[in-house]
Short mmCIF file of N, CA, C and O in Angstrom, two decimals:
data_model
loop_
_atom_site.label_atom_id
_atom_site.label_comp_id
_atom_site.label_asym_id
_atom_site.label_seq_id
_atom_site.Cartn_x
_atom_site.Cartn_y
_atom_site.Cartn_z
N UNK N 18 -59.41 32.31 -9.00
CA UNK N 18 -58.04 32.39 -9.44
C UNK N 18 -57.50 30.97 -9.53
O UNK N 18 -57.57 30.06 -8.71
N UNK N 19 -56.96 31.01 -10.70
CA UNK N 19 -56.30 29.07 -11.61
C UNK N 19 -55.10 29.26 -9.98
O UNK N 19 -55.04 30.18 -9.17
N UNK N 20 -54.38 28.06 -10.05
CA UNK N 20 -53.11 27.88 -9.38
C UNK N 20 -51.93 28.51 -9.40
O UNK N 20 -51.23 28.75 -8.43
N UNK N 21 -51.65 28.85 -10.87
CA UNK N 21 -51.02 29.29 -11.76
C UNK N 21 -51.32 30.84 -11.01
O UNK N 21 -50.70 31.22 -10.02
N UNK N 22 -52.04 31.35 -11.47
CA UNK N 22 -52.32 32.80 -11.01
C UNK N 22 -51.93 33.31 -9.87
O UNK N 22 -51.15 34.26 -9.73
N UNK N 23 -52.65 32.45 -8.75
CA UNK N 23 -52.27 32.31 -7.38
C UNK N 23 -50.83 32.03 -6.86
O UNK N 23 -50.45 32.35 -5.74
N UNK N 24 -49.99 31.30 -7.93
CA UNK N 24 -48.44 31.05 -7.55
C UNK N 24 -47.95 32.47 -7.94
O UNK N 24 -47.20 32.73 -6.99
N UNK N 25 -47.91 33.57 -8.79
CA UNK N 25 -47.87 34.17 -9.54
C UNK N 25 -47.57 35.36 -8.30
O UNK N 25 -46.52 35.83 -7.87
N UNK N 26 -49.39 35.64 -7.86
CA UNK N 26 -49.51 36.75 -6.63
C UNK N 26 -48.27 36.03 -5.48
O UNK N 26 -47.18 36.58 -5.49
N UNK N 27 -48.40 35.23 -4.85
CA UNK N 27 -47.16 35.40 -3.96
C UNK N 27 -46.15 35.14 -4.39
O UNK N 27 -45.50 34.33 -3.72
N UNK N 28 -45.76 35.45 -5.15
CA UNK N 28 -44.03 35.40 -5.96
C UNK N 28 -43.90 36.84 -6.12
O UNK N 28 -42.87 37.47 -5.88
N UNK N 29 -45.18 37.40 -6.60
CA UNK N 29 -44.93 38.92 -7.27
C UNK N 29 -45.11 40.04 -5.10
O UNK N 29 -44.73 41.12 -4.65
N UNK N 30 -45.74 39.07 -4.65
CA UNK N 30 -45.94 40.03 -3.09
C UNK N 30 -44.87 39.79 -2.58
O UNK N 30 -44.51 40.77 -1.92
N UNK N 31 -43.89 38.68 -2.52
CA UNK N 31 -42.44 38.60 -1.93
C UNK N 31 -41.21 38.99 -2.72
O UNK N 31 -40.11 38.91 -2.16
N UNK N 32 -41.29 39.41 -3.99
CA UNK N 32 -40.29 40.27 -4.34
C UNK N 32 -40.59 41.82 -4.08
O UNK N 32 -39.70 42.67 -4.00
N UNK N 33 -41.89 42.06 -3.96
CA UNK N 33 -42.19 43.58 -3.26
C UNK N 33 -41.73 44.01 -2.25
O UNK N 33 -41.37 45.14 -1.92
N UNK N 34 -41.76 42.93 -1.68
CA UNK N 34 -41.42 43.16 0.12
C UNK N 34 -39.86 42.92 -0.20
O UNK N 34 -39.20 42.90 0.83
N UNK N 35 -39.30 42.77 -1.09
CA UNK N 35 -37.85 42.79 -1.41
C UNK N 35 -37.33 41.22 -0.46
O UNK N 35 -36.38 41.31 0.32
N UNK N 36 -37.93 40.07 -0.62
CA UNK N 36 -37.51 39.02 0.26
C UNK N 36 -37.18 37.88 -0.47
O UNK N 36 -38.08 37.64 -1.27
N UNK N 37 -36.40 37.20 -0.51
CA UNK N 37 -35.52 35.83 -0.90
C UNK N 37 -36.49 34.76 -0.41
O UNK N 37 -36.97 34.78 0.72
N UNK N 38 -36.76 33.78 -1.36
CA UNK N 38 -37.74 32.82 -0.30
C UNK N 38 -37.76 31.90 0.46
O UNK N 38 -38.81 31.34 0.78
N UNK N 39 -36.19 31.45 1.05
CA UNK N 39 -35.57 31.91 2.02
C UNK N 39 -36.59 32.52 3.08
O UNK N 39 -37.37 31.93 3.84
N UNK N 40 -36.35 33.80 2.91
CA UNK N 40 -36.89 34.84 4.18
C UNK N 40 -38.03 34.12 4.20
O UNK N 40 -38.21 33.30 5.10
N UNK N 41 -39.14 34.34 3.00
CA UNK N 41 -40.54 33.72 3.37
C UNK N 41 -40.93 33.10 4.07
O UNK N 41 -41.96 33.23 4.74
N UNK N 42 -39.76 31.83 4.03
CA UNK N 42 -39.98 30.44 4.29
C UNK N 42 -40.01 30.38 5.73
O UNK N 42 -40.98 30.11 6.43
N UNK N 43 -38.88 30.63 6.07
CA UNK N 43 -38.48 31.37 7.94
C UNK N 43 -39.28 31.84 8.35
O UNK N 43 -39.64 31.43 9.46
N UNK N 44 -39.93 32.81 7.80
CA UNK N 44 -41.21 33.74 8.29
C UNK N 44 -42.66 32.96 8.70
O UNK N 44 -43.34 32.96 9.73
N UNK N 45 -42.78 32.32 7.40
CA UNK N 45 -43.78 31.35 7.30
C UNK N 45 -43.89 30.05 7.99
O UNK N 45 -44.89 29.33 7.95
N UNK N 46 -42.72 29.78 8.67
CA UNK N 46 -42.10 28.28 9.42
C UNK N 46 -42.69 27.10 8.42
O UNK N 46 -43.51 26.22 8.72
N UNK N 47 -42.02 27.34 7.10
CA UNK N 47 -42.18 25.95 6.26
C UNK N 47 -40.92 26.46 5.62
O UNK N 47 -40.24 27.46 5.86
N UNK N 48 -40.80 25.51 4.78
CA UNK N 48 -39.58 24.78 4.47
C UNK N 48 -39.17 25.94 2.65
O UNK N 48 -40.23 26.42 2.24
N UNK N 49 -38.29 26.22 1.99
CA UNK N 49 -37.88 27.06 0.61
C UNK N 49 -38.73 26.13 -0.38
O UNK N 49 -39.45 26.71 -1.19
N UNK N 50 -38.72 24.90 -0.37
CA UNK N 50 -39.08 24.36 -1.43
C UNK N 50 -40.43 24.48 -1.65
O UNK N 50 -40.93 24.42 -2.77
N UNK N 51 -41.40 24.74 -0.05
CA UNK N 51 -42.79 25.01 0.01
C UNK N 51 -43.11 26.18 -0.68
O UNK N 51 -44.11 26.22 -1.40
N UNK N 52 -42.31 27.22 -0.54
CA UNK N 52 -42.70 27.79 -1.09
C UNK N 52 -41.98 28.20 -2.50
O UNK N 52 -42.56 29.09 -3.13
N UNK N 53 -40.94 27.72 -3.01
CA UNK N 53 -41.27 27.42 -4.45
C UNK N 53 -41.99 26.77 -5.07
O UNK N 53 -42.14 27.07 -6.26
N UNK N 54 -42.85 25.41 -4.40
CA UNK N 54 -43.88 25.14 -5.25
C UNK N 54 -45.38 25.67 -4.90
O UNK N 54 -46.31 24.94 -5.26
N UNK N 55 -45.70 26.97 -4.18
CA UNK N 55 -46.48 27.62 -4.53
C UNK N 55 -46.65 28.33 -5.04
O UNK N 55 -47.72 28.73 -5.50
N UNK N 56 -45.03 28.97 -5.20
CA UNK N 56 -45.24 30.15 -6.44
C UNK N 56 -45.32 29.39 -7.68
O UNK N 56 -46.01 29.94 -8.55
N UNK N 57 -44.85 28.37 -7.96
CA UNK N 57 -45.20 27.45 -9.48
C UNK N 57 -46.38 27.28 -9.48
O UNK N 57 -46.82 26.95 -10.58
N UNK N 58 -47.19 27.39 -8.59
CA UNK N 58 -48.32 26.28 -8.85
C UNK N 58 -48.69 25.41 -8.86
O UNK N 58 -49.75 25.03 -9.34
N UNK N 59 -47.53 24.56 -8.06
CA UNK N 59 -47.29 23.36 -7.56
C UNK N 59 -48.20 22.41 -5.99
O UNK N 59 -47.57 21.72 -5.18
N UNK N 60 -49.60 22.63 -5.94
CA UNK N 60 -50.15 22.25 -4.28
C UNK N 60 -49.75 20.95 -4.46
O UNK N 60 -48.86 20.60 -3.68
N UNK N 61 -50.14 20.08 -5.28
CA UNK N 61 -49.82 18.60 -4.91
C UNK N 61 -51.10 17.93 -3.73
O UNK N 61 -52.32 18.00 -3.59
N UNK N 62 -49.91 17.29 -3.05
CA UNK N 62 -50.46 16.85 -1.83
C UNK N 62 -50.29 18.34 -0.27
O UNK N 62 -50.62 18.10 0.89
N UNK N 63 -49.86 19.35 -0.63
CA UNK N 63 -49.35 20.54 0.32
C UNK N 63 -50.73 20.61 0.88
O UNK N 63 -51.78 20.38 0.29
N UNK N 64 -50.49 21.09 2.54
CA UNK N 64 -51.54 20.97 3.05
C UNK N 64 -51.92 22.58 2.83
O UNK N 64 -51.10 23.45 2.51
N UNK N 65 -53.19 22.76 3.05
CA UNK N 65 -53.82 24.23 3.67
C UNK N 65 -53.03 24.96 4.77
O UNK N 65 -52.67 26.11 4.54
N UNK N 66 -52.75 24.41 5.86
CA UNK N 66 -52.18 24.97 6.82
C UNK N 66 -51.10 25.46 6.40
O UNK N 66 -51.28 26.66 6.64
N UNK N 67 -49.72 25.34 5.74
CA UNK N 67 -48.56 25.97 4.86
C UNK N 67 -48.97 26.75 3.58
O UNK N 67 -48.16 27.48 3.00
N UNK N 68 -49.87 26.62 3.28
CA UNK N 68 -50.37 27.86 2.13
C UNK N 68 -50.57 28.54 2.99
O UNK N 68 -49.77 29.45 3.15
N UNK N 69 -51.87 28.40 4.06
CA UNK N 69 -52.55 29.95 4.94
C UNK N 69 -50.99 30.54 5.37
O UNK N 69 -50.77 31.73 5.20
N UNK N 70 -49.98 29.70 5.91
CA UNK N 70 -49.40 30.26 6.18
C UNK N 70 -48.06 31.46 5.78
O UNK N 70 -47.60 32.40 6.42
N UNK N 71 -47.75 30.90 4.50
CA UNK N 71 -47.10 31.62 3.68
C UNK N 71 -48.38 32.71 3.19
O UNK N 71 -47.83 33.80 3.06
N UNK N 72 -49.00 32.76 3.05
CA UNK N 72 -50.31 33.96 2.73
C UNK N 72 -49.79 34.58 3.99
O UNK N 72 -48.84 35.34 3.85
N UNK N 73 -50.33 34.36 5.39
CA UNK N 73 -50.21 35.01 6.24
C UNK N 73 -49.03 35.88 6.45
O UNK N 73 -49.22 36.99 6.96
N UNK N 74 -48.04 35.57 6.18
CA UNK N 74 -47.04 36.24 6.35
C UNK N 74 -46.60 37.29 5.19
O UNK N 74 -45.60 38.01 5.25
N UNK N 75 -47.37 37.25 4.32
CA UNK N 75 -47.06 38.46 3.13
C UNK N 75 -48.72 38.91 3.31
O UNK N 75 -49.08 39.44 2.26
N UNK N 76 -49.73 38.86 4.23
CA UNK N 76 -50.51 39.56 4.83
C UNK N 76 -51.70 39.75 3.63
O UNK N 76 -52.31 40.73 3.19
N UNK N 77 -51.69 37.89 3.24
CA UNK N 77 -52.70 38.05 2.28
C UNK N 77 -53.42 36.78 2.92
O UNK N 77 -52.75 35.85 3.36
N UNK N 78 -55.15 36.79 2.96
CA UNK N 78 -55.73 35.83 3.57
C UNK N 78 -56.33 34.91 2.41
O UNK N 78 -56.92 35.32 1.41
N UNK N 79 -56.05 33.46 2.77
CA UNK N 79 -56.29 32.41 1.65
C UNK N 79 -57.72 32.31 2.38
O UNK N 79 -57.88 32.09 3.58
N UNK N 80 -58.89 32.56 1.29
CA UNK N 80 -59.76 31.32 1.25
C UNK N 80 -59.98 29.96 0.37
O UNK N 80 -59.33 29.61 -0.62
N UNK N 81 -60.87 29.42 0.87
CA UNK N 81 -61.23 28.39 -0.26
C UNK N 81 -62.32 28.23 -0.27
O UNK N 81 -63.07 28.09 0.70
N UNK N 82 -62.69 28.23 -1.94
CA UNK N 82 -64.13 28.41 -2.46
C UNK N 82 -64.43 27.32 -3.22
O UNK N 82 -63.84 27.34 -4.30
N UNK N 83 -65.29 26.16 -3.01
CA UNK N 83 -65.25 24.57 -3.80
C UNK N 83 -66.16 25.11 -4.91
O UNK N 83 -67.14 25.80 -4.62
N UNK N 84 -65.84 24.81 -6.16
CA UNK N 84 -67.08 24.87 -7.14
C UNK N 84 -67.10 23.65 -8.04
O UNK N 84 -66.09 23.02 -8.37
N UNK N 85 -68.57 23.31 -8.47
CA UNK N 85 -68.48 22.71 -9.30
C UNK N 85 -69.26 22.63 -10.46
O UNK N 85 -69.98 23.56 -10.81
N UNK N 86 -69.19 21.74 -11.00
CA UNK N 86 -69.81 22.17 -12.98
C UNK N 86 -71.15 21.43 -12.68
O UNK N 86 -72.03 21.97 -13.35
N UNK N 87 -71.68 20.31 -11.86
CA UNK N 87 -72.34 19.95 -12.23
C UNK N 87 -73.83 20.44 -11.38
O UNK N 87 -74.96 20.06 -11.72
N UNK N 88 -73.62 21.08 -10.55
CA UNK N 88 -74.58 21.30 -9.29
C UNK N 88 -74.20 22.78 -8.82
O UNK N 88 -73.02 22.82 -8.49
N UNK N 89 -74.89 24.09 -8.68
CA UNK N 89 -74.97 24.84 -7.56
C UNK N 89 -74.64 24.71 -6.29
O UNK N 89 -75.51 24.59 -5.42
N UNK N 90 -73.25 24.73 -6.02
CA UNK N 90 -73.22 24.39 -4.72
C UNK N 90 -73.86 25.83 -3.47
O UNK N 90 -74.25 25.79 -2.30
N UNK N 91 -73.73 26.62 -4.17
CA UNK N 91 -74.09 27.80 -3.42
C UNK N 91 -75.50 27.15 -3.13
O UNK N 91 -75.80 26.45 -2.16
N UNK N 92 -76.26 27.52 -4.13
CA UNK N 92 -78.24 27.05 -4.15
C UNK N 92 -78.08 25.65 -3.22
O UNK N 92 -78.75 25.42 -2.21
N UNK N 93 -77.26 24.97 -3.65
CA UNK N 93 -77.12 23.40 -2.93
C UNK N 93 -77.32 23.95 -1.21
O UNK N 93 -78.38 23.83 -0.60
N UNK N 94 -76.43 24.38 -0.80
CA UNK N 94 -76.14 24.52 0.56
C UNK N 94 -76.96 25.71 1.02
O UNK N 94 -76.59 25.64 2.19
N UNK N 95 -77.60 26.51 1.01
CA UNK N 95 -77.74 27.79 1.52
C UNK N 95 -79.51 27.40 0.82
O UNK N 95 -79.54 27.85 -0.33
N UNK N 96 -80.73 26.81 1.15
CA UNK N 96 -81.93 26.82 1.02
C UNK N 96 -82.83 28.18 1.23
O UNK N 96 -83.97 28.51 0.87
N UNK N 97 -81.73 28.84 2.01
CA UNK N 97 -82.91 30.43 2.79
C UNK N 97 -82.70 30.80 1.02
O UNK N 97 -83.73 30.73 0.35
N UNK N 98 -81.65 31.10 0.43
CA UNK N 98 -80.94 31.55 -0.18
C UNK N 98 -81.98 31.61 -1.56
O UNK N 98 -82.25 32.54 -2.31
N UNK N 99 -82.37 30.28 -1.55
CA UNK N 99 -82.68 29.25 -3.16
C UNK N 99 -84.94 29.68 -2.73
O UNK N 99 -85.95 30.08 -3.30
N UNK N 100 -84.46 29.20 -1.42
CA UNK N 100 -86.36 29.96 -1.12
C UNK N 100 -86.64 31.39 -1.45
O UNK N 100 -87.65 31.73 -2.06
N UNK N 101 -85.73 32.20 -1.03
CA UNK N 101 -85.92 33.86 -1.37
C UNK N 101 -85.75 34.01 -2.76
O UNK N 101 -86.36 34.94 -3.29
N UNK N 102 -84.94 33.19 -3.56
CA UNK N 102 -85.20 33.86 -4.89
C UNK N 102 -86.54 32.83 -5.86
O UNK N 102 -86.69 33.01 -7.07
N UNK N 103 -87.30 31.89 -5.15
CA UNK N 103 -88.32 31.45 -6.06
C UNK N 103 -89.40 32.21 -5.60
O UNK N 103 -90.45 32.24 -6.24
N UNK N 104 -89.17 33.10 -4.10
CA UNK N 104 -90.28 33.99 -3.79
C UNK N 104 -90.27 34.71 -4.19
O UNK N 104 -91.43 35.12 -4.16
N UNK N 105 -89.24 35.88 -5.05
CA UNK N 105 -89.27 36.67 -5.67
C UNK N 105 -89.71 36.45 -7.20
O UNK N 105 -90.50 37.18 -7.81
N UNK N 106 -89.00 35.22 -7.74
CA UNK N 106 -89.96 35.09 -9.12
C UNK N 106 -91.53 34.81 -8.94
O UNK N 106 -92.39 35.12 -9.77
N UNK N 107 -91.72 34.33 -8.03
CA UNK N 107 -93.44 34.00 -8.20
C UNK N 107 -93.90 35.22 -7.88
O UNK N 107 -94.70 35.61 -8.73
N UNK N 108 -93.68 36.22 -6.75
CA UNK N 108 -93.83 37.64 -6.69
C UNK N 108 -93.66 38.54 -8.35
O UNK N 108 -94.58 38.96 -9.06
N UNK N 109 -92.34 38.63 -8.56
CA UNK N 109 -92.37 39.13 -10.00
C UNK N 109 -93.58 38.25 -11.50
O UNK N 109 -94.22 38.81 -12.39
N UNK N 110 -93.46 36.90 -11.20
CA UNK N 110 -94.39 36.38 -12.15
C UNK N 110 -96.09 37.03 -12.30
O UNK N 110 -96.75 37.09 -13.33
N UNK N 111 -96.47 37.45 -10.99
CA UNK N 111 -97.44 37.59 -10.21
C UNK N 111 -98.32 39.10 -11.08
O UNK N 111 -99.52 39.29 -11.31
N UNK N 112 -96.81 40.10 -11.45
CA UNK N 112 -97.40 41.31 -11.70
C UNK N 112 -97.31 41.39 -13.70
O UNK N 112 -96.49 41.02 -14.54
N UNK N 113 -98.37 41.95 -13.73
CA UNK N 113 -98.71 41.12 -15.33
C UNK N 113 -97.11 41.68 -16.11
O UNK N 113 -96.19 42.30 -15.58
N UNK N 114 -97.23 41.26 -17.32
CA UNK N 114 -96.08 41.81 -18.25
C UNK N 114 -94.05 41.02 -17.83
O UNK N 114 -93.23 40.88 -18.74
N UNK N 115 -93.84 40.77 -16.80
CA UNK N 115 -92.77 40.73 -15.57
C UNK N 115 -92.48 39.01 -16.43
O UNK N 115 -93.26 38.07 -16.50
N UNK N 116 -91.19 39.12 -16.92
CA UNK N 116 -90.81 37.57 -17.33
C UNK N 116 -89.44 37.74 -16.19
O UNK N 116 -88.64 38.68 -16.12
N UNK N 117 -89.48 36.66 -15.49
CA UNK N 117 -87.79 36.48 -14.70
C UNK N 117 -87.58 35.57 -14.87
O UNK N 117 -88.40 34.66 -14.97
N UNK N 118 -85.36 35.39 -15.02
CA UNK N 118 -84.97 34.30 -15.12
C UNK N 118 -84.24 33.74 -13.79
O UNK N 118 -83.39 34.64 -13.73
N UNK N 119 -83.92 32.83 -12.56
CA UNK N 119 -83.15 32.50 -11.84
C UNK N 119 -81.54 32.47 -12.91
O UNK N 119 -81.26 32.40 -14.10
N UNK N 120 -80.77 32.58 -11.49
CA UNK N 120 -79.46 32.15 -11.69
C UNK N 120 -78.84 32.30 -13.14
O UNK N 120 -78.64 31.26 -13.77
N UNK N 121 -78.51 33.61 -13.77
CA UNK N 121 -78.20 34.03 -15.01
C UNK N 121 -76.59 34.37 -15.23
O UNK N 121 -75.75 35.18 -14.85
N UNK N 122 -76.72 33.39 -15.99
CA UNK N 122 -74.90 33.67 -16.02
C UNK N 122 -74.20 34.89 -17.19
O UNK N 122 -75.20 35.43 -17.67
N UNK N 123 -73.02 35.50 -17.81
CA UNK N 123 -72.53 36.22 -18.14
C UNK N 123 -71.20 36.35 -18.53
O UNK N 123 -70.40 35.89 -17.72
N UNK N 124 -70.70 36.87 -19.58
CA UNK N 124 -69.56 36.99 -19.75
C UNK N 124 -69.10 38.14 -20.03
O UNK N 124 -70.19 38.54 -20.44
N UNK N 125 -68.40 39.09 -20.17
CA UNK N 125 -68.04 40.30 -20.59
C UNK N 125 -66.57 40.58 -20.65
O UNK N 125 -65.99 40.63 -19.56
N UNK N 126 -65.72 40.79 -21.99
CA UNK N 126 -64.37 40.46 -21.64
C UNK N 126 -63.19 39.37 -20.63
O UNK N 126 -62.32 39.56 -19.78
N UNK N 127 -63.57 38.60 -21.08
CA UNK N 127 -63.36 37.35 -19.93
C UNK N 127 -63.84 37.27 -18.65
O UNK N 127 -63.55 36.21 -18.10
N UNK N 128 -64.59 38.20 -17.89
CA UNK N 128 -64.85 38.84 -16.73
C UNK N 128 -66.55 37.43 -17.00
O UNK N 128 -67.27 37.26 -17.98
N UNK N 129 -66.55 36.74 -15.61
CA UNK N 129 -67.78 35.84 -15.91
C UNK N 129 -68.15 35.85 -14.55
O UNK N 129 -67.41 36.01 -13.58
N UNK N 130 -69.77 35.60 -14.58
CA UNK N 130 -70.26 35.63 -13.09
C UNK N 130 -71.88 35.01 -13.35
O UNK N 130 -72.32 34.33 -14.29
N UNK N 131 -72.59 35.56 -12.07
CA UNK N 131 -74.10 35.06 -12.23
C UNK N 131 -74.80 36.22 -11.43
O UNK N 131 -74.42 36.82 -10.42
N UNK N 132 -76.01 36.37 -12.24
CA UNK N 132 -77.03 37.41 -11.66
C UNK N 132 -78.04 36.50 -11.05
O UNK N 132 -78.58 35.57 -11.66
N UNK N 133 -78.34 36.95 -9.38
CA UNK N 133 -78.98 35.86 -8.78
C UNK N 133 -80.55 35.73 -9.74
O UNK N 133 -81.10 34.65 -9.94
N UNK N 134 -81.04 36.99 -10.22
CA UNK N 134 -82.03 36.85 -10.89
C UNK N 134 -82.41 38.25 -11.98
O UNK N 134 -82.31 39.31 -11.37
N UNK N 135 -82.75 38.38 -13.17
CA UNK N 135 -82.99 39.00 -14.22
C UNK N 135 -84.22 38.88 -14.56
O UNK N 135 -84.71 37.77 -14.77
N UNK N 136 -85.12 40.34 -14.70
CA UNK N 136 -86.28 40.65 -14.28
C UNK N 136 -86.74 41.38 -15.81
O UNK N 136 -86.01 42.34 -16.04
N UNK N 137 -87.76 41.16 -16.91
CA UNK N 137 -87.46 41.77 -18.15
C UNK N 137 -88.88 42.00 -18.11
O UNK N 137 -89.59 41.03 -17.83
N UNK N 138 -89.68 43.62 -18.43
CA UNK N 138 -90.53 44.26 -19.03
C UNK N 138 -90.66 44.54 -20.35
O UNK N 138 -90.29 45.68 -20.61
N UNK N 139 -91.02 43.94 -21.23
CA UNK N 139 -90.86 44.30 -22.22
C UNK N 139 -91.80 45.78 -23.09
O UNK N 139 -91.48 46.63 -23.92
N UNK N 140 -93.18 45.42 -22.23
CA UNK N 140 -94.03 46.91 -22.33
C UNK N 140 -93.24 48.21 -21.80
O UNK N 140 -93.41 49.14 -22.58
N UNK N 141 -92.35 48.57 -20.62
CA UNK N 141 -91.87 49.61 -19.98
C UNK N 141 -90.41 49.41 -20.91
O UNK N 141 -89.80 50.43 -21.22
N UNK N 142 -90.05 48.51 -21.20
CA UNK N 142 -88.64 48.41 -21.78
C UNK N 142 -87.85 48.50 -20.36
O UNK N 142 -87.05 49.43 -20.28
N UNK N 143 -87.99 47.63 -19.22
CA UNK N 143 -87.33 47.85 -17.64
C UNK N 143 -86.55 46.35 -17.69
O UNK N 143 -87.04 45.23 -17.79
N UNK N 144 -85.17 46.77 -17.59
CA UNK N 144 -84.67 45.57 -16.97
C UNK N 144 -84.53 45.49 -15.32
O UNK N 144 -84.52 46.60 -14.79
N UNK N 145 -84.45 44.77 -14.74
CA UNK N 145 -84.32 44.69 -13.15
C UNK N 145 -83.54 43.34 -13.27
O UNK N 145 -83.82 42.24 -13.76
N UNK N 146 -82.38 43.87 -12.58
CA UNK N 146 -81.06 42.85 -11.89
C UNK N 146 -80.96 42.48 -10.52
O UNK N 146 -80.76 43.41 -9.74
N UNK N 147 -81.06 41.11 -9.97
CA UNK N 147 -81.55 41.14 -8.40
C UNK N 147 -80.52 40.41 -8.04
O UNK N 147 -80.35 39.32 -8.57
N UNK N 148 -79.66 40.88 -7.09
CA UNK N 148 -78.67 40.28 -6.19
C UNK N 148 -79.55 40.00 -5.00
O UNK N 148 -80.19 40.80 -4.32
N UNK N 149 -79.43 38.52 -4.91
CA UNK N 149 -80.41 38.32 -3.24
C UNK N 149 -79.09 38.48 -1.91
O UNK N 149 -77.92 38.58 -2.28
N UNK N 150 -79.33 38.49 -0.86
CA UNK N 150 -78.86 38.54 0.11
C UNK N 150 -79.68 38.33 1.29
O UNK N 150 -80.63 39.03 1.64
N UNK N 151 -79.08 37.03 2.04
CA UNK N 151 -80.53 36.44 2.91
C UNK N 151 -79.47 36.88 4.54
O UNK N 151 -79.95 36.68 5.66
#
């Protein structure tokens, strides 16, 4: 979720709760303007600790997920992760006919993601989709 989006959800969860942001702010022990510039979309220099906390108090939990364009950080960090799926392609390579691709990306109505691995028969006409989990 852009910034934008994310300012969006807690603007749209504190008029639900029918609250002035004002109230939020009190609730949240930061300051009105904090949280008008999160509902803009405004982080700036704002720390983590006053986001979790305005989340917390409209009983929504912030994570943070780093990504980047140039490197796998998932595959980067997590090796069990990046070993289990070259054991599975050399396993799948292994049985005749069996082409697999690692790390397959996707789009479908703006909706985008990655299949940890895509498994194609072309004699059986079998696709196989592999979510690893180590």
């Amino acid at each position: 979720m852009d910034d934008l989006g994310f300012g969006r959800l807690i603007r749209m969860s504190r008029i639900r709760r029918g609250w002035r942001q004002e109230e939020l702010a009190d609730r949240a022990l930061v300051s009105r303007a904090t949280v008008s510039r999160i509902e803009r979309g405004h982080f700036g220099a704002m720390s983590i600790v006053g986001i979790r906390r305005v989340g917390t108090a409209l009983d929504i939990r912030i994570e943070v997920h780093p990504r980047a364009r140039a490197i796998d950080l998932d595959r980067t960090l997590n090796a069990r992760h990046a070993a289990l799926a070259e054991h599975v392609i050399a396993w799948l390579g292994a049985m005749p006919g069996w082409i697999a691709r690692p790390e397959v990306s996707f789009q479908v109505y703006g909706e985008r993601g990655v299949v940890d691995l895509v498994a194609w028969h072309a004699g059986r006409g079998a696709l196989l989709l592999i979510e690893l989990k180590t």
